[in-house]
Every structure is written in C-alpha cells, then in structure tokens.
XYZ file of C-alpha atoms in Angstrom:
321
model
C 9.714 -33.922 -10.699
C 10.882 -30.105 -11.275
C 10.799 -28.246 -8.090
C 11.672 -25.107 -7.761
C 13.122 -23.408 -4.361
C 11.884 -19.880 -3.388
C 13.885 -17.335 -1.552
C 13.135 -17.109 2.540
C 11.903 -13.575 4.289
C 13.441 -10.831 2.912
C 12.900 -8.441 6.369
C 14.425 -11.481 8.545
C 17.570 -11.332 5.759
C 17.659 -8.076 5.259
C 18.077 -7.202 8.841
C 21.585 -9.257 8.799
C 22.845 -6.081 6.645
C 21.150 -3.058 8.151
C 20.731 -1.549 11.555
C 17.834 0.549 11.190
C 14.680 -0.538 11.892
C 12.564 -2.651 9.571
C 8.879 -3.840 11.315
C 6.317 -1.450 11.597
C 7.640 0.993 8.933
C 4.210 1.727 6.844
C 6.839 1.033 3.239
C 8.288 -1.725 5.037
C 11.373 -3.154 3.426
C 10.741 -1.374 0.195
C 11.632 1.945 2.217
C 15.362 0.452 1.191
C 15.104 0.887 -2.283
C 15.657 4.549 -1.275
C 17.687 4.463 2.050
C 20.037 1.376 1.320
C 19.756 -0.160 -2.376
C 23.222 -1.839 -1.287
C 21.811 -4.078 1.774
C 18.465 -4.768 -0.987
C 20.984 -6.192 -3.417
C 23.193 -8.102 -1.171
C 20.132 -9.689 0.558
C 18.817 -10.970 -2.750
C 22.267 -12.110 -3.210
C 22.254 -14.133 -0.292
C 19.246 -16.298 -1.038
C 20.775 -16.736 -4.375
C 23.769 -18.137 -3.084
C 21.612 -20.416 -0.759
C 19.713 -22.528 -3.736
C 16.894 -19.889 -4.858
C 15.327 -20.913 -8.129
C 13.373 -17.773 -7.707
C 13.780 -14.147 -6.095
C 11.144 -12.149 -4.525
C 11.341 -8.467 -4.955
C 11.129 -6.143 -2.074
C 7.761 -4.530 -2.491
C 5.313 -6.612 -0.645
C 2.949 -3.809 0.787
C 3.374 -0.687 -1.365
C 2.310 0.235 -4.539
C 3.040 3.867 -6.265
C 0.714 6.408 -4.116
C 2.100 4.327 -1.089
C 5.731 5.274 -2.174
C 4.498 8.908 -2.929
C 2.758 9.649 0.163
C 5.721 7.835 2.674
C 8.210 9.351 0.738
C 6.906 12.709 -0.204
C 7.860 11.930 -4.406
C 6.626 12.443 -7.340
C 4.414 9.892 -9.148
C 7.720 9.414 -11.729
C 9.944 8.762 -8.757
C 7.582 6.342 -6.941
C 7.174 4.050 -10.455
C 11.539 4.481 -10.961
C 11.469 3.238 -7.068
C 9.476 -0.010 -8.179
C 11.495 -0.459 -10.781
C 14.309 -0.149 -9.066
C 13.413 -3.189 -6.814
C 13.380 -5.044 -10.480
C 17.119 -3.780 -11.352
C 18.537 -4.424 -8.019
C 17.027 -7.963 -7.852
C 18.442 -8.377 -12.170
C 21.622 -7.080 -10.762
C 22.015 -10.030 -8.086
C 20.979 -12.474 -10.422
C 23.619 -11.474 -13.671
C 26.215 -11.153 -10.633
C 25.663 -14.098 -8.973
C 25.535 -16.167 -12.596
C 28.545 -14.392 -13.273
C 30.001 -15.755 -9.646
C 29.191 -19.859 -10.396
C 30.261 -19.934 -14.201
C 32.161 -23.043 -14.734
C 30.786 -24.561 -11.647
C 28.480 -27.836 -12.419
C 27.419 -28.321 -8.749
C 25.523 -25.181 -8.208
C 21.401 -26.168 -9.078
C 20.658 -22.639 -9.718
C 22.158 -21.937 -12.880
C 18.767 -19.650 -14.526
C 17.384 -17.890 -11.446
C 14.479 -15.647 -12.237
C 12.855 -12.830 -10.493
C 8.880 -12.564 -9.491
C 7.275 -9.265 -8.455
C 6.173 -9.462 -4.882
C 2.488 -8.296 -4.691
C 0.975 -8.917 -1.604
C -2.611 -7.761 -0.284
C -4.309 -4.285 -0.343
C -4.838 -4.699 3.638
C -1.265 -4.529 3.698
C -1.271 -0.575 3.096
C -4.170 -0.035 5.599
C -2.047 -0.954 8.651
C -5.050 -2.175 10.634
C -4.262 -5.762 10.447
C -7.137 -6.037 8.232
C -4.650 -8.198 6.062
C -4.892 -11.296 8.784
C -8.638 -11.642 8.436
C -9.500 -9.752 4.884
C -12.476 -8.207 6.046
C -11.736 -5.282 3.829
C -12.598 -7.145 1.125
C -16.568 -6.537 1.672
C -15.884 -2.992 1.780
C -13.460 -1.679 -0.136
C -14.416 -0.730 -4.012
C -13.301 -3.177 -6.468
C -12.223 -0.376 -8.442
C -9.776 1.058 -5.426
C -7.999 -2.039 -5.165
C -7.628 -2.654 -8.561
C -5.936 0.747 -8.679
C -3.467 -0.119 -6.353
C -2.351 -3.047 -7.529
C -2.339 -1.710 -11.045
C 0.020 0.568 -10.376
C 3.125 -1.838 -9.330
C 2.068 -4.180 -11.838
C 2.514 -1.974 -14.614
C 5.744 -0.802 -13.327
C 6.588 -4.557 -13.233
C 6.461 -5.055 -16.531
C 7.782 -2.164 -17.200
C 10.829 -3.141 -15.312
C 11.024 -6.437 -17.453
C 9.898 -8.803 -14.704
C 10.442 -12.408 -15.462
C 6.776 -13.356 -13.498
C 4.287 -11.773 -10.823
C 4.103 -13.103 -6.815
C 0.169 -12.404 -6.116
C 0.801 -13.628 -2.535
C -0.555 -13.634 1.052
C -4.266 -12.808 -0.350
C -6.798 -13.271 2.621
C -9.789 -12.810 0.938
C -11.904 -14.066 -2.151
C -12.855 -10.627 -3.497
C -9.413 -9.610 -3.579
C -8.684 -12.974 -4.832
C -11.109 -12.948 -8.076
C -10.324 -9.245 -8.792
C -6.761 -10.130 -9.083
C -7.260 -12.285 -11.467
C -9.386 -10.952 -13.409
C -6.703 -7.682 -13.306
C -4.112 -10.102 -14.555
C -5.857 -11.236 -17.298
C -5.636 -7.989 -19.065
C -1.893 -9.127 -19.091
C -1.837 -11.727 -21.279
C 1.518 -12.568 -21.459
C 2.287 -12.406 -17.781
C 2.873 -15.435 -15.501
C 2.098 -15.630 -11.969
C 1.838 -17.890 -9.128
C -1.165 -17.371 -6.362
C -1.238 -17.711 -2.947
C -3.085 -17.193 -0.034
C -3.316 -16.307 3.579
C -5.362 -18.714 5.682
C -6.971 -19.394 9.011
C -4.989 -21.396 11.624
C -6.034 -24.525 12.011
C -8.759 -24.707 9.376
C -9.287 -25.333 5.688
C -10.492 -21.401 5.121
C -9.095 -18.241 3.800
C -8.661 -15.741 6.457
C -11.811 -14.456 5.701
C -13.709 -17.820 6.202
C -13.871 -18.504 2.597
C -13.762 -22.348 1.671
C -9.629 -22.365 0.397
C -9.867 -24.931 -2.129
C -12.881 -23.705 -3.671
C -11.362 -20.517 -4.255
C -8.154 -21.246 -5.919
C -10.281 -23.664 -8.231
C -12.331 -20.522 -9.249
C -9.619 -18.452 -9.556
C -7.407 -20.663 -11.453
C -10.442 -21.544 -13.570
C -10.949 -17.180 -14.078
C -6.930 -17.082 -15.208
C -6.334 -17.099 -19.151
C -5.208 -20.974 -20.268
C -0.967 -21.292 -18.344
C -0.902 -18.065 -16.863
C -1.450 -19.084 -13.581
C 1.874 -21.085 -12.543
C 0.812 -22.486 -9.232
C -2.000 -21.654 -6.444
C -0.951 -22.200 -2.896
C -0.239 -20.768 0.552
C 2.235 -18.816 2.234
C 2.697 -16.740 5.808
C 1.226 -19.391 8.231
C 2.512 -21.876 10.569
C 4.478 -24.999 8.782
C 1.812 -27.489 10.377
C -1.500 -25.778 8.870
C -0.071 -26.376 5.109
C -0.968 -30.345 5.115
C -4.483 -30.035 5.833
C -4.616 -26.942 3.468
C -3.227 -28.556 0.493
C -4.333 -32.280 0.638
C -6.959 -33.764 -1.579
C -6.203 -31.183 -4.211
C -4.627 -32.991 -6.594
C -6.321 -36.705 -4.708
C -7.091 -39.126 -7.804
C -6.424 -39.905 -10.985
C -8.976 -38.370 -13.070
C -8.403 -34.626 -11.886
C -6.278 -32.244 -13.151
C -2.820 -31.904 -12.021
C -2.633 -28.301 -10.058
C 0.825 -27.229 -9.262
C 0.897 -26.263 -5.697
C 3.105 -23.492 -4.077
C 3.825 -23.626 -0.585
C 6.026 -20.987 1.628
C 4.896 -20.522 5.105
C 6.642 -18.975 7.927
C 9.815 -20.337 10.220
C 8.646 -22.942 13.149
C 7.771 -19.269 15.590
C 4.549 -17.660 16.741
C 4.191 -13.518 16.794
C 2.789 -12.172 19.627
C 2.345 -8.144 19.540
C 4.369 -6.562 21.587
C 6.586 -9.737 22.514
C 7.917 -10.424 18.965
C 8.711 -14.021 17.397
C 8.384 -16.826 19.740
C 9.819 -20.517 19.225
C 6.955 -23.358 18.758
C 8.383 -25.790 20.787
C 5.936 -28.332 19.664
C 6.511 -27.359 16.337
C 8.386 -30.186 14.343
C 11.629 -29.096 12.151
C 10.698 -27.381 9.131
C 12.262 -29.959 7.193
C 10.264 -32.400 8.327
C 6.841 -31.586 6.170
C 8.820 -31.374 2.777
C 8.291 -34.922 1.802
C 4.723 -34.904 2.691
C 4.075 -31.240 0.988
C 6.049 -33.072 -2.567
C 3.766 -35.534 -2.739
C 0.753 -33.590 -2.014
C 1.823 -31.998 -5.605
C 4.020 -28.757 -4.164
C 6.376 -27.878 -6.823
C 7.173 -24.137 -5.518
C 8.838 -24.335 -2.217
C 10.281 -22.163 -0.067
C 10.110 -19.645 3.188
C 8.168 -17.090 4.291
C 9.125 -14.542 7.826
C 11.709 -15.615 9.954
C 13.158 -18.139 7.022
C 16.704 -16.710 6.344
C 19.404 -18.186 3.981
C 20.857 -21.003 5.692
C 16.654 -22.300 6.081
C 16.382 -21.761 2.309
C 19.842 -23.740 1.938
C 18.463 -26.338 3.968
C 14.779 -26.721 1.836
C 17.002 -27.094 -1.053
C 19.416 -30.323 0.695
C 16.328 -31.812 1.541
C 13.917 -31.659 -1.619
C 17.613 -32.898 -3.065
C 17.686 -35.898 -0.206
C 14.209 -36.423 -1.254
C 14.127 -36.926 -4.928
C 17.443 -39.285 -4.563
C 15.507 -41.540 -2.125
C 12.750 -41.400 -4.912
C 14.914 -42.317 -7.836
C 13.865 -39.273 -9.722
C-alpha cells in the first residue's frame, strides 16, 4: 500500500513566520510571494521536514487578473508571481533533499510539488465558495479563463502535478476537467468541498456521482485521485465509503485532507470540537476505505502533518505491509 502524506494549511503555517495579517486578504497567502518570499519558502520547508510526500503551492484563490488587480502589475508580473510560488516551493524541496542526504530514516526522499487550484468562488469573496451557487451563473467560458491562466503558468513553471481542490460545485467540477484535458500530459488529483453532514457537494450535488463522471470525463491516468478536503474530520467516512465497496469495481484512489478537529464561526474565529475525536483516530478507517493521498487542510500545521505520517506508519506495521 503506497500512501502518500500531503502538506497541512499553509495560512495556519505560514502565520508561525509572519506577523502581518493573513485571513481576509482578497490574494490571501499568495500576497507573500510579493511581500515575504522568505516566510513562503521556509513554510514549505517546514511541512517538508514533517513527512510531506507532496507540497502545495501558495496560490489557492488567485489566478493572474486576481494578482494584477490586488497588486496593481502588469499581466507579465502577475504570471512571474505564479511562477514564483513554483520556484520557491522547487527551492524547499532541492534544499531540503540536499538537508537528509545520507540519511535512510527520512520517508521523504522524492518530494514533489502540486499547483494549488482551488475554486472560482474563491475570488468572489461572497462565500459563494461554501455552497457553489455560482456555478449556475457564472459563464463557463469566465471560469475557464481564470483557471487557465494559473494553469498555464504552472506548467510553465515546470510543475510536477495540478491540486484542483475544494470544488463545491458540479459545473465547476466538469469544466475543470474538461480544461485539463487539453493538457494531456498533466496529472492531477480532484477534490471537493462538501455539505456537513451529508453525502452532497456543497451545492447539493450527489458527491459520488460526480467524481465518477468526472473521473470518467479525464483522459485514461490523468486523474491521480478524487476526494475531499476543507471539512470537518468526521464528515469524510460517510463521504468516501462504498466507493471502492466490492470486488468487481474499479479501484479509485481516494484523496482525503480535511480541516483540524475546530469549527469557524465569523467573527469568533476557530473553535475546538470538543466532541470531535483526535484526528488520528479516522486514519485507519479512511486507508481502508481506499485513501492513498492523506493529509491536512486549515488549522493542520507541521507537527499534525508529522503526526498523519507516525500513524499511517503505525498502521501499515500492524498490517504487515
């Protein structure tokens, strides 16, 4: 069984090395790239040093025009900024290989880097992202725009595979995929964001019908895994089960990063779940449910990502494999 560990949240991380203020900027943590491109580099370093198999880049909610308008830059300057967020993350990842050479106990000896491309609600700052209803009215050809944008300057970058994460709807979902099919020789995992409580995408959309059209749209191994991420640790069970139930079905590789064991309330901040078992807890269960891609989403620092690692490690030696 090859599982491979994901990095945490990289605003929870990233606020361990910076002072200035990180939640409710419309770039978000990609406003670093131009601010503090030392704290960006030495947060990816710190999930690398924790047992990531794979690094996120910064650039979860912006795309080019979103860099050009926040910034006031050029369209050149906002694609070098994306690219930037590949360089820095290539930069942790040849130092930190650099750091363990010679040392046989470290797991993560070929770390790789995925570009982080979350929703188009992201860049409305409505919370339209947490229930997708944008999908039904936005133009296909306006979204596809604005992811195109990052993705190209991916690639351009040299990105080792794409993130298409936190998607809360199925037109976004489809379109997506059908976008990344005109990039045949790019790999990416797929994940969504989800009601609480439910088996439904945030917009209501049956979940596992969805990622079996969608991985059924995606060109033969170009999807890596479909999945879910940004929701409560508890809701991922009843998401994921019966996917890959019985024999005669096709093995789907499942991804699963959700957030820390807290609630946000708006205008209180992160709250503890007290009812809320250890994260730790559900990685046994999520393994044999078929997760291969594991890690954390907000509030998951470091030392949680350390911890995922010890304990898919616990599990596979109680397993035998």
């Amino acid at each position: 069984m090859d599982v491979k560990i994901l990095d945490g949240g990289f605003s929870g991380q990233l606020s361990t090395h910076v002072g200035a203020k990180i939640d409710g900027d419309p770039l978000w943590t990609s406003r670093f790239l131009a601010t503090n491109p030392d704290a960006v580099y030495a947060t990816h370093l710190d999930f690398l040093r924790a047992g990531a198999d794979i690094i996120e880049t910064n650039t979860y909610q912006v795309s080019v025009s979103d860099l050009m308008k926040y910034l006031s830059i050029t369209k050149e300057d906002g694609i070098n900024l994306l690219q930037d967020a590949v360089r820095l993350a290539k930069k942790a990842v040849n130092d930190y290989m650099k750091e363990i050479k010679g040392n046989d106990n470290v797991g993560n000896r070929n770390p790789i880097i995925a570009g982080s491309c979350g929703p188009y609600g992201s860049s409305l700052h409505d919370g339209s992202e947490y229930n997708g209803s944008y999908g039904k009215s936005t133009p296909r050809e306006t979204m596809i725009e604005w992811h195109k944008s990052r993705i190209d300057s991916f690639i351009g970058a040299g990105i080792d595979l794409l993130a298409l994460e936190t998607i809360p709807c199925y037109q976004e979902a489809e379109m997506i995929v059908k976008l990344l099919r005109e990039y045949p020789n790019v790999k990416a995992w797929l994940s969504f964001s989800c009601e609480r409580n439910s088996r439904n995408l945030a917009d209501g959309s049956n979940f596992q019908e969805v990622i079996s059209r969608c991985y059924k749209m995606a060109l033969p191994g170009q999807i890596i895994a479909v999945g879910v991420n940004c929701l409560p640790p508890k809701d991922v069970t009843g998401l994921l089960k019966d996917i890959n139930k019985g024999s005669g079905s096709e093995f789907l590789p499942l991804i699963a990063y959700p957030n820390s064991c807290e609630l946000y309330s708006p205008g209180i901040g992160w709250i503890e779940d007290k009812n809320c078992p250890p994260f730790e807890s559900f990685i046994p269960e999520w393994l044999e449910l078929g997760v291969r891609y594991l890690g954390g989403c907000c509030r998951m620092y470091a030392d949680n990502i350390r911890s995922v690692r010890k304990e898919v490690y616990n599990y596979r030696q109680r397993k035998g494999i």
